[in-house]
JSON list of C-alpha atoms in Angstrom, two decimals:
[
{"chain": "I", "resi": 1, "resn": "MET", "atom": "CA", "xyz": [54.97, 176.45, 181.49]},
{"chain": "I", "resi": 2, "resn": "SER", "atom": "CA", "xyz": [52.07, 174.45, 182.89]},
{"chain": "I", "resi": 3, "resn": "LEU", "atom": "CA", "xyz": [49.84, 172.11, 180.92]},
{"chain": "I", "resi": 4, "resn": "PRO", "atom": "CA", "xyz": [46.71, 173.58, 179.29]},
{"chain": "I", "resi": 5, "resn": "GLN", "atom": "CA", "xyz": [43.42, 173.25, 181.14]},
{"chain": "I", "resi": 6, "resn": "GLN", "atom": "CA", "xyz": [41.59, 170.99, 178.70]},
{"chain": "I", "resi": 7, "resn": "LEU", "atom": "CA", "xyz": [43.07, 167.60, 177.90]},
{"chain": "I", "resi": 8, "resn": "PRO", "atom": "CA", "xyz": [42.04, 165.58, 176.03]},
{"chain": "I", "resi": 9, "resn": "LEU", "atom": "CA", "xyz": [40.09, 167.00, 173.11]},
{"chain": "I", "resi": 10, "resn": "ARG", "atom": "CA", "xyz": [38.68, 165.34, 169.99]},
{"chain": "I", "resi": 11, "resn": "LEU", "atom": "CA", "xyz": [41.77, 166.04, 167.96]},
{"chain": "I", "resi": 12, "resn": "TYR", "atom": "CA", "xyz": [42.21, 165.33, 164.24]},
{"chain": "I", "resi": 13, "resn": "VAL", "atom": "CA", "xyz": [45.53, 165.79, 162.48]},
{"chain": "I", "resi": 14, "resn": "LEU", "atom": "CA", "xyz": [45.45, 166.80, 158.81]},
{"chain": "I", "resi": 15, "resn": "ALA", "atom": "CA", "xyz": [48.28, 165.08, 156.96]},
{"chain": "I", "resi": 16, "resn": "GLY", "atom": "CA", "xyz": [49.41, 164.67, 153.38]},
{"chain": "I", "resi": 17, "resn": "LEU", "atom": "CA", "xyz": [52.35, 165.22, 151.09]},
{"chain": "I", "resi": 18, "resn": "THR", "atom": "CA", "xyz": [53.78, 168.64, 150.26]},
{"chain": "I", "resi": 19, "resn": "GLY", "atom": "CA", "xyz": [51.28, 170.74, 148.34]},
{"chain": "I", "resi": 20, "resn": "SER", "atom": "CA", "xyz": [48.22, 168.94, 149.71]},
{"chain": "I", "resi": 21, "resn": "GLY", "atom": "CA", "xyz": [46.58, 172.11, 151.04]},
{"chain": "I", "resi": 22, "resn": "LYS", "atom": "CA", "xyz": [46.76, 171.27, 154.75]},
{"chain": "I", "resi": 23, "resn": "SER", "atom": "CA", "xyz": [47.55, 174.82, 155.84]},
{"chain": "I", "resi": 24, "resn": "GLU", "atom": "CA", "xyz": [44.85, 176.28, 153.63]},
{"chain": "I", "resi": 25, "resn": "LEU", "atom": "CA", "xyz": [42.23, 173.99, 155.15]},
{"chain": "I", "resi": 26, "resn": "ILE", "atom": "CA", "xyz": [43.33, 174.80, 158.70]},
{"chain": "I", "resi": 27, "resn": "ARG", "atom": "CA", "xyz": [43.01, 178.52, 157.99]},
{"chain": "I", "resi": 28, "resn": "PHE", "atom": "CA", "xyz": [39.60, 177.96, 156.39]},
{"chain": "I", "resi": 29, "resn": "PHE", "atom": "CA", "xyz": [38.41, 176.05, 159.46]},
{"chain": "I", "resi": 30, "resn": "ARG", "atom": "CA", "xyz": [39.81, 178.75, 161.75]},
{"chain": "I", "resi": 31, "resn": "ASP", "atom": "CA", "xyz": [38.01, 181.51, 159.87]},
{"chain": "I", "resi": 32, "resn": "ASN", "atom": "CA", "xyz": [34.69, 179.66, 159.51]},
{"chain": "I", "resi": 33, "resn": "ASN", "atom": "CA", "xyz": [33.59, 178.74, 163.02]},
{"chain": "I", "resi": 34, "resn": "THR", "atom": "CA", "xyz": [35.36, 175.39, 163.14]},
{"chain": "I", "resi": 35, "resn": "GLN", "atom": "CA", "xyz": [37.87, 174.73, 165.92]},
{"chain": "I", "resi": 36, "resn": "ALA", "atom": "CA", "xyz": [41.38, 174.67, 164.48]},
{"chain": "I", "resi": 37, "resn": "LEU", "atom": "CA", "xyz": [44.83, 175.18, 165.93]},
{"chain": "I", "resi": 38, "resn": "ASP", "atom": "CA", "xyz": [46.81, 177.18, 163.37]},
{"chain": "I", "resi": 39, "resn": "LEU", "atom": "CA", "xyz": [50.33, 176.34, 164.54]},
{"chain": "I", "resi": 40, "resn": "GLU", "atom": "CA", "xyz": [52.03, 177.93, 161.55]},
{"chain": "I", "resi": 41, "resn": "THR", "atom": "CA", "xyz": [50.48, 181.32, 162.21]},
{"chain": "I", "resi": 42, "resn": "LEU", "atom": "CA", "xyz": [51.21, 181.06, 165.94]},
{"chain": "I", "resi": 43, "resn": "CYS", "atom": "CA", "xyz": [54.83, 180.12, 165.16]},
{"chain": "I", "resi": 44, "resn": "GLY", "atom": "CA", "xyz": [55.25, 182.58, 162.31]},
{"chain": "I", "resi": 45, "resn": "HIS", "atom": "CA", "xyz": [56.81, 179.75, 160.31]},
{"chain": "I", "resi": 46, "resn": "ASP", "atom": "CA", "xyz": [55.70, 176.77, 158.22]},
{"chain": "I", "resi": 47, "resn": "GLY", "atom": "CA", "xyz": [58.60, 174.48, 159.07]},
{"chain": "I", "resi": 48, "resn": "SER", "atom": "CA", "xyz": [60.23, 174.72, 155.64]},
{"chain": "I", "resi": 49, "resn": "VAL", "atom": "CA", "xyz": [63.10, 176.72, 154.16]},
{"chain": "I", "resi": 50, "resn": "PHE", "atom": "CA", "xyz": [60.47, 178.67, 152.22]},
{"chain": "I", "resi": 51, "resn": "ALA", "atom": "CA", "xyz": [58.82, 180.11, 155.34]},
{"chain": "I", "resi": 52, "resn": "SER", "atom": "CA", "xyz": [60.02, 183.65, 154.63]},
{"chain": "I", "resi": 53, "resn": "LEU", "atom": "CA", "xyz": [57.80, 183.74, 151.53]},
{"chain": "I", "resi": 54, "resn": "ARG", "atom": "CA", "xyz": [54.80, 183.97, 153.88]},
{"chain": "I", "resi": 55, "resn": "PHE", "atom": "CA", "xyz": [56.04, 184.89, 157.33]},
{"chain": "I", "resi": 56, "resn": "GLY", "atom": "CA", "xyz": [58.16, 187.52, 159.03]},
{"chain": "I", "resi": 57, "resn": "ARG", "atom": "CA", "xyz": [59.87, 187.31, 162.39]},
{"chain": "I", "resi": 58, "resn": "GLN", "atom": "CA", "xyz": [58.98, 184.47, 164.75]},
{"chain": "I", "resi": 59, "resn": "PRO", "atom": "CA", "xyz": [57.73, 185.18, 168.28]},
{"chain": "I", "resi": 60, "resn": "THR", "atom": "CA", "xyz": [59.81, 184.27, 171.30]},
{"chain": "I", "resi": 61, "resn": "SER", "atom": "CA", "xyz": [59.37, 180.82, 172.79]},
{"chain": "I", "resi": 62, "resn": "TYR", "atom": "CA", "xyz": [57.53, 182.34, 175.75]},
{"chain": "I", "resi": 63, "resn": "GLN", "atom": "CA", "xyz": [55.16, 184.30, 173.51]},
{"chain": "I", "resi": 64, "resn": "PHE", "atom": "CA", "xyz": [54.42, 181.25, 171.38]},
{"chain": "I", "resi": 65, "resn": "HIS", "atom": "CA", "xyz": [53.73, 178.90, 174.30]},
{"chain": "I", "resi": 66, "resn": "LYS", "atom": "CA", "xyz": [51.55, 181.51, 176.00]},
{"chain": "I", "resi": 67, "resn": "GLN", "atom": "CA", "xyz": [49.45, 182.04, 172.87]},
{"chain": "I", "resi": 68, "resn": "LEU", "atom": "CA", "xyz": [49.26, 178.29, 172.25]},
{"chain": "I", "resi": 69, "resn": "GLN", "atom": "CA", "xyz": [47.82, 177.64, 175.70]},
{"chain": "I", "resi": 70, "resn": "LYS", "atom": "CA", "xyz": [45.41, 180.56, 175.30]},
{"chain": "I", "resi": 71, "resn": "HIS", "atom": "CA", "xyz": [44.04, 179.14, 172.06]},
{"chain": "I", "resi": 72, "resn": "TRP", "atom": "CA", "xyz": [43.91, 175.58, 173.40]},
{"chain": "I", "resi": 73, "resn": "ASN", "atom": "CA", "xyz": [41.99, 176.56, 176.52]},
{"chain": "I", "resi": 74, "resn": "ARG", "atom": "CA", "xyz": [39.29, 178.23, 174.42]},
{"chain": "I", "resi": 75, "resn": "PHE", "atom": "CA", "xyz": [38.38, 175.00, 172.63]},
{"chain": "I", "resi": 76, "resn": "ASP", "atom": "CA", "xyz": [35.06, 173.33, 173.40]},
{"chain": "I", "resi": 77, "resn": "PRO", "atom": "CA", "xyz": [35.77, 169.68, 174.36]},
{"chain": "I", "resi": 78, "resn": "GLY", "atom": "CA", "xyz": [32.43, 168.70, 172.81]},
{"chain": "I", "resi": 79, "resn": "ARG", "atom": "CA", "xyz": [33.51, 169.74, 169.32]},
{"chain": "I", "resi": 80, "resn": "PRO", "atom": "CA", "xyz": [36.37, 168.43, 167.16]},
{"chain": "I", "resi": 81, "resn": "VAL", "atom": "CA", "xyz": [39.65, 170.30, 166.84]},
{"chain": "I", "resi": 82, "resn": "PHE", "atom": "CA", "xyz": [41.76, 170.22, 163.68]},
{"chain": "I", "resi": 83, "resn": "LEU", "atom": "CA", "xyz": [45.44, 170.91, 163.27]},
{"chain": "I", "resi": 84, "resn": "GLU", "atom": "CA", "xyz": [48.12, 170.22, 160.71]},
{"chain": "I", "resi": 85, "resn": "SER", "atom": "CA", "xyz": [50.73, 167.50, 161.03]},
{"chain": "I", "resi": 86, "resn": "GLU", "atom": "CA", "xyz": [53.96, 169.20, 162.09]},
{"chain": "I", "resi": 87, "resn": "LEU", "atom": "CA", "xyz": [57.43, 168.21, 163.16]},
{"chain": "I", "resi": 88, "resn": "LYS", "atom": "CA", "xyz": [58.39, 168.93, 166.78]},
{"chain": "I", "resi": 89, "resn": "ARG", "atom": "CA", "xyz": [60.49, 171.92, 165.71]},
{"chain": "I", "resi": 90, "resn": "ILE", "atom": "CA", "xyz": [58.97, 174.69, 163.58]},
{"chain": "I", "resi": 91, "resn": "GLY", "atom": "CA", "xyz": [61.63, 177.17, 162.59]},
{"chain": "I", "resi": 92, "resn": "ASN", "atom": "CA", "xyz": [63.34, 178.24, 165.82]},
{"chain": "I", "resi": 93, "resn": "LEU", "atom": "CA", "xyz": [60.51, 177.06, 168.07]},
{"chain": "I", "resi": 94, "resn": "ASN", "atom": "CA", "xyz": [59.80, 173.69, 169.66]},
{"chain": "I", "resi": 95, "resn": "LEU", "atom": "CA", "xyz": [56.30, 172.40, 170.21]},
{"chain": "I", "resi": 96, "resn": "PRO", "atom": "CA", "xyz": [55.67, 171.52, 173.87]},
{"chain": "I", "resi": 97, "resn": "ASP", "atom": "CA", "xyz": [55.90, 167.85, 174.80]},
{"chain": "I", "resi": 98, "resn": "TRP", "atom": "CA", "xyz": [52.24, 167.69, 175.82]},
{"chain": "I", "resi": 99, "resn": "LEU", "atom": "CA", "xyz": [51.18, 168.72, 172.31]},
{"chain": "I", "resi": 100, "resn": "VAL", "atom": "CA", "xyz": [53.67, 166.45, 170.55]},
{"chain": "I", "resi": 101, "resn": "ASN", "atom": "CA", "xyz": [52.44, 163.50, 172.62]},
{"chain": "I", "resi": 102, "resn": "THR", "atom": "CA", "xyz": [48.80, 164.40, 172.02]},
{"chain": "I", "resi": 103, "resn": "MET", "atom": "CA", "xyz": [49.33, 164.67, 168.26]},
{"chain": "I", "resi": 104, "resn": "ALA", "atom": "CA", "xyz": [51.15, 161.33, 168.24]},
{"chain": "I", "resi": 105, "resn": "THR", "atom": "CA", "xyz": [48.01, 159.51, 169.37]},
{"chain": "I", "resi": 106, "resn": "ALA", "atom": "CA", "xyz": [45.40, 161.59, 167.52]},
{"chain": "I", "resi": 107, "resn": "ASP", "atom": "CA", "xyz": [43.42, 160.27, 164.57]},
{"chain": "I", "resi": 108, "resn": "VAL", "atom": "CA", "xyz": [44.88, 161.23, 161.20]},
{"chain": "I", "resi": 109, "resn": "ILE", "atom": "CA", "xyz": [42.93, 162.57, 158.23]},
{"chain": "I", "resi": 110, "resn": "TRP", "atom": "CA", "xyz": [44.98, 161.92, 155.10]},
{"chain": "I", "resi": 111, "resn": "LEU", "atom": "CA", "xyz": [44.59, 164.29, 152.15]},
{"chain": "I", "resi": 112, "resn": "ASP", "atom": "CA", "xyz": [45.38, 162.06, 149.19]},
{"chain": "I", "resi": 113, "resn": "VAL", "atom": "CA", "xyz": [45.78, 164.88, 146.67]},
{"chain": "I", "resi": 114, "resn": "ASP", "atom": "CA", "xyz": [46.45, 164.04, 143.03]},
{"chain": "I", "resi": 115, "resn": "ARG", "atom": "CA", "xyz": [50.10, 164.63, 142.20]},
{"chain": "I", "resi": 116, "resn": "GLY", "atom": "CA", "xyz": [49.25, 166.83, 139.23]},
{"chain": "I", "resi": 117, "resn": "LEU", "atom": "CA", "xyz": [47.10, 169.01, 141.45]},
{"chain": "I", "resi": 118, "resn": "ARG", "atom": "CA", "xyz": [49.87, 169.29, 144.03]},
{"chain": "I", "resi": 119, "resn": "ARG", "atom": "CA", "xyz": [52.24, 170.29, 141.23]},
{"chain": "I", "resi": 120, "resn": "GLU", "atom": "CA", "xyz": [49.80, 172.93, 140.02]},
{"chain": "I", "resi": 121, "resn": "ARG", "atom": "CA", "xyz": [49.30, 174.36, 143.50]},
{"chain": "I", "resi": 122, "resn": "LEU", "atom": "CA", "xyz": [53.03, 174.59, 144.22]},
{"chain": "I", "resi": 123, "resn": "ALA", "atom": "CA", "xyz": [53.73, 176.11, 140.80]},
{"chain": "I", "resi": 124, "resn": "GLY", "atom": "CA", "xyz": [51.10, 178.75, 141.54]},
{"chain": "I", "resi": 125, "resn": "ILE", "atom": "CA", "xyz": [52.89, 179.71, 144.76]},
{"chain": "I", "resi": 126, "resn": "MET", "atom": "CA", "xyz": [56.20, 180.03, 142.91]},
{"chain": "I", "resi": 127, "resn": "ALA", "atom": "CA", "xyz": [54.64, 182.13, 140.17]},
{"chain": "I", "resi": 128, "resn": "THR", "atom": "CA", "xyz": [53.59, 184.78, 142.70]},
{"chain": "I", "resi": 129, "resn": "ALA", "atom": "CA", "xyz": [56.76, 184.70, 144.81]},
{"chain": "I", "resi": 130, "resn": "ALA", "atom": "CA", "xyz": [59.39, 187.42, 144.60]},
{"chain": "I", "resi": 131, "resn": "PRO", "atom": "CA", "xyz": [62.08, 185.75, 142.44]},
{"chain": "I", "resi": 132, "resn": "GLY", "atom": "CA", "xyz": [65.04, 186.87, 144.51]},
{"chain": "I", "resi": 133, "resn": "ARG", "atom": "CA", "xyz": [63.46, 185.79, 147.77]},
{"chain": "I", "resi": 134, "resn": "PHE", "atom": "CA", "xyz": [62.44, 182.40, 146.36]},
{"chain": "I", "resi": 135, "resn": "LEU", "atom": "CA", "xyz": [65.96, 181.72, 145.06]},
{"chain": "I", "resi": 136, "resn": "ASP", "atom": "CA", "xyz": [67.42, 182.71, 148.44]},
{"chain": "I", "resi": 137, "resn": "CYS", "atom": "CA", "xyz": [65.13, 180.15, 150.09]},
{"chain": "I", "resi": 138, "resn": "LEU", "atom": "CA", "xyz": [65.99, 177.52, 147.49]},
{"chain": "I", "resi": 139, "resn": "GLN", "atom": "CA", "xyz": [69.69, 178.04, 148.18]},
{"chain": "I", "resi": 140, "resn": "LYS", "atom": "CA", "xyz": [69.12, 176.77, 151.72]},
{"chain": "I", "resi": 141, "resn": "LEU", "atom": "CA", "xyz": [68.23, 173.36, 150.23]},
{"chain": "I", "resi": 142, "resn": "ALA", "atom": "CA", "xyz": [71.39, 173.15, 148.12]},
{"chain": "I", "resi": 143, "resn": "TYR", "atom": "CA", "xyz": [73.22, 170.69, 150.37]},
{"chain": "I", "resi": 144, "resn": "LYS", "atom": "CA", "xyz": [70.17, 168.40, 150.49]},
{"chain": "I", "resi": 145, "resn": "LEU", "atom": "CA", "xyz": [69.19, 168.56, 146.85]},
{"chain": "I", "resi": 146, "resn": "GLY", "atom": "CA", "xyz": [72.76, 168.18, 145.63]},
{"chain": "I", "resi": 147, "resn": "PRO", "atom": "CA", "xyz": [74.39, 170.33, 142.94]},
{"chain": "I", "resi": 148, "resn": "GLU", "atom": "CA", "xyz": [72.67, 168.70, 139.95]},
{"chain": "I", "resi": 149, "resn": "ARG", "atom": "CA", "xyz": [69.11, 168.97, 141.23]},
{"chain": "I", "resi": 150, "resn": "GLN", "atom": "CA", "xyz": [69.80, 172.41, 142.68]},
{"chain": "I", "resi": 151, "resn": "ASP", "atom": "CA", "xyz": [71.11, 173.72, 139.34]},
{"chain": "I", "resi": 152, "resn": "ARG", "atom": "CA", "xyz": [68.14, 172.24, 137.47]},
{"chain": "I", "resi": 153, "resn": "ALA", "atom": "CA", "xyz": [65.67, 173.78, 139.91]},
{"chain": "I", "resi": 154, "resn": "ILE", "atom": "CA", "xyz": [67.27, 177.21, 139.51]},
{"chain": "I", "resi": 155, "resn": "ARG", "atom": "CA", "xyz": [67.31, 176.94, 135.72]},
{"chain": "I", "resi": 156, "resn": "PHE", "atom": "CA", "xyz": [63.67, 175.87, 135.58]},
{"chain": "I", "resi": 157, "resn": "PHE", "atom": "CA", "xyz": [62.58, 178.62, 137.95]},
{"chain": "I", "resi": 158, "resn": "ASN", "atom": "CA", "xyz": [64.48, 181.34, 136.08]},
{"chain": "I", "resi": 159, "resn": "ALA", "atom": "CA", "xyz": [62.93, 180.10, 132.83]},
{"chain": "I", "resi": 160, "resn": "GLY", "atom": "CA", "xyz": [59.45, 180.40, 134.34]},
{"chain": "I", "resi": 161, "resn": "ASP", "atom": "CA", "xyz": [58.90, 176.62, 134.30]},
{"chain": "I", "resi": 162, "resn": "PHE", "atom": "CA", "xyz": [57.44, 176.49, 137.80]},
{"chain": "I", "resi": 163, "resn": "GLY", "atom": "CA", "xyz": [55.88, 173.06, 137.25]},
{"chain": "I", "resi": 164, "resn": "ALA", "atom": "CA", "xyz": [59.29, 171.51, 136.60]},
{"chain": "I", "resi": 165, "resn": "THR", "atom": "CA", "xyz": [60.68, 173.28, 139.67]},
{"chain": "I", "resi": 166, "resn": "ALA", "atom": "CA", "xyz": [57.79, 171.85, 141.70]},
{"chain": "I", "resi": 167, "resn": "ASP", "atom": "CA", "xyz": [58.59, 168.35, 140.40]},
{"chain": "I", "resi": 168, "resn": "ILE", "atom": "CA", "xyz": [62.10, 168.58, 141.84]},
{"chain": "I", "resi": 169, "resn": "LEU", "atom": "CA", "xyz": [60.92, 169.84, 145.21]},
{"chain": "I", "resi": 170, "resn": "MET", "atom": "CA", "xyz": [58.12, 167.27, 145.48]},
{"chain": "I", "resi": 171, "resn": "ALA", "atom": "CA", "xyz": [60.54, 164.44, 144.69]},
{"chain": "I", "resi": 172, "resn": "TYR", "atom": "CA", "xyz": [62.78, 165.64, 147.52]},
{"chain": "I", "resi": 173, "resn": "TYR", "atom": "CA", "xyz": [60.11, 166.29, 150.15]},
{"chain": "I", "resi": 174, "resn": "ASP", "atom": "CA", "xyz": [58.07, 163.17, 149.37]},
{"chain": "I", "resi": 175, "resn": "ALA", "atom": "CA", "xyz": [61.13, 161.00, 149.99]},
{"chain": "I", "resi": 176, "resn": "THR", "atom": "CA", "xyz": [62.24, 162.80, 153.18]},
{"chain": "I", "resi": 177, "resn": "PRO", "atom": "CA", "xyz": [61.43, 161.02, 156.47]},
{"chain": "I", "resi": 178, "resn": "GLY", "atom": "CA", "xyz": [59.19, 163.15, 158.65]},
{"chain": "I", "resi": 179, "resn": "TYR", "atom": "CA", "xyz": [57.47, 165.03, 155.83]},
{"chain": "I", "resi": 180, "resn": "ALA", "atom": "CA", "xyz": [55.38, 162.04, 154.75]},
{"chain": "I", "resi": 181, "resn": "LEU", "atom": "CA", "xyz": [53.60, 160.90, 157.92]},
{"chain": "I", "resi": 182, "resn": "SER", "atom": "CA", "xyz": [53.22, 157.18, 158.54]},
{"chain": "I", "resi": 183, "resn": "THR", "atom": "CA", "xyz": [49.85, 155.94, 157.32]},
{"chain": "I", "resi": 184, "resn": "GLU", "atom": "CA", "xyz": [49.32, 153.57, 160.26]},
{"chain": "I", "resi": 185, "resn": "ARG", "atom": "CA", "xyz": [47.08, 155.98, 162.20]},
{"chain": "I", "resi": 186, "resn": "ILE", "atom": "CA", "xyz": [44.92, 157.12, 159.30]},
{"chain": "I", "resi": 187, "resn": "LYS", "atom": "CA", "xyz": [41.27, 157.26, 160.34]},
{"chain": "I", "resi": 188, "resn": "LEU", "atom": "CA", "xyz": [39.92, 158.91, 157.20]},
{"chain": "I", "resi": 189, "resn": "ARG", "atom": "CA", "xyz": [41.33, 159.24, 153.70]},
{"chain": "I", "resi": 190, "resn": "PHE", "atom": "CA", "xyz": [40.15, 161.81, 151.15]},
{"chain": "I", "resi": 191, "resn": "PRO", "atom": "CA", "xyz": [41.13, 161.36, 147.48]},
{"chain": "I", "resi": 192, "resn": "ILE", "atom": "CA", "xyz": [41.23, 164.85, 145.95]},
{"chain": "I", "resi": 193, "resn": "ASP", "atom": "CA", "xyz": [41.65, 165.58, 142.24]},
{"chain": "I", "resi": 194, "resn": "ARG", "atom": "CA", "xyz": [40.03, 169.04, 142.18]},
{"chain": "I", "resi": 195, "resn": "TRP", "atom": "CA", "xyz": [40.67, 171.80, 144.68]},
{"chain": "I", "resi": 196, "resn": "ASN", "atom": "CA", "xyz": [37.71, 173.54, 146.26]},
{"chain": "I", "resi": 197, "resn": "THR", "atom": "CA", "xyz": [38.48, 174.54, 149.84]},
{"chain": "I", "resi": 198, "resn": "PRO", "atom": "CA", "xyz": [34.90, 174.96, 151.17]},
{"chain": "I", "resi": 199, "resn": "GLU", "atom": "CA", "xyz": [33.79, 171.73, 149.51]},
{"chain": "I", "resi": 200, "resn": "ILE", "atom": "CA", "xyz": [36.70, 169.68, 150.88]},
{"chain": "I", "resi": 201, "resn": "ALA", "atom": "CA", "xyz": [36.26, 171.20, 154.34]},
{"chain": "I", "resi": 202, "resn": "GLU", "atom": "CA", "xyz": [32.56, 170.27, 154.32]},
{"chain": "I", "resi": 203, "resn": "GLN", "atom": "CA", "xyz": [33.37, 166.69, 153.32]},
{"chain": "I", "resi": 204, "resn": "ILE", "atom": "CA", "xyz": [35.82, 166.41, 156.21]},
{"chain": "I", "resi": 205, "resn": "LEU", "atom": "CA", "xyz": [33.35, 167.82, 158.72]},
{"chain": "I", "resi": 206, "resn": "ARG", "atom": "CA", "xyz": [30.61, 165.46, 157.59]},
{"chain": "I", "resi": 207, "resn": "ALA", "atom": "CA", "xyz": [32.94, 162.47, 157.83]},
{"chain": "I", "resi": 208, "resn": "VAL", "atom": "CA", "xyz": [34.14, 163.45, 161.30]},
{"chain": "I", "resi": 209, "resn": "ASP", "atom": "CA", "xyz": [30.56, 163.89, 162.49]},
{"chain": "I", "resi": 210, "resn": "GLY", "atom": "CA", "xyz": [29.92, 160.32, 161.35]},
{"chain": "I", "resi": 211, "resn": "LEU", "atom": "CA", "xyz": [32.71, 159.10, 163.64]},
{"chain": "I", "resi": 212, "resn": "SER", "atom": "CA", "xyz": [31.31, 160.65, 166.81]}
]
């Protein structure tokens, strides 16, 4: 498939550790007249073993790449575009090389979310998840977590201690290469100890306007 019509754009990559609210901010931007590329929705997957908690079947590679180009070509080059830091492969789909290369040189906005807040946010997701489906997803991490951590995570979840379950998952993801993006390209950093999506989004937009 050919390259999109508009390259380059003023691209900003939202990055941060698991539970930092990156996807939520991207969706807020998308729904509130701010240019955002919502890769997870386009892919029908969030890149984790827990994707089935939010998504159904993924599109075909052709459908995904076609929709991706369609969205990209609608962007106004005079306005910033936001997207979430992602690995090259999201579920069964690969991002095109042109996008991977573009993301690799884009400025990074780092969401430095308080660990306790990340824990609270992840615990909230677990509390509303269908128990059987969540445990099925967790089982896919068994060989990476190891039997001891896996058993503890299951016990905590079944006991309703979602915060302790989140602690185990954060410890794993935070230490996994690829999930914690290198900080070398960080252009802006936002310490966050209280979650308010519109407020955080406004702070980001004001800071980005100051860079232009």
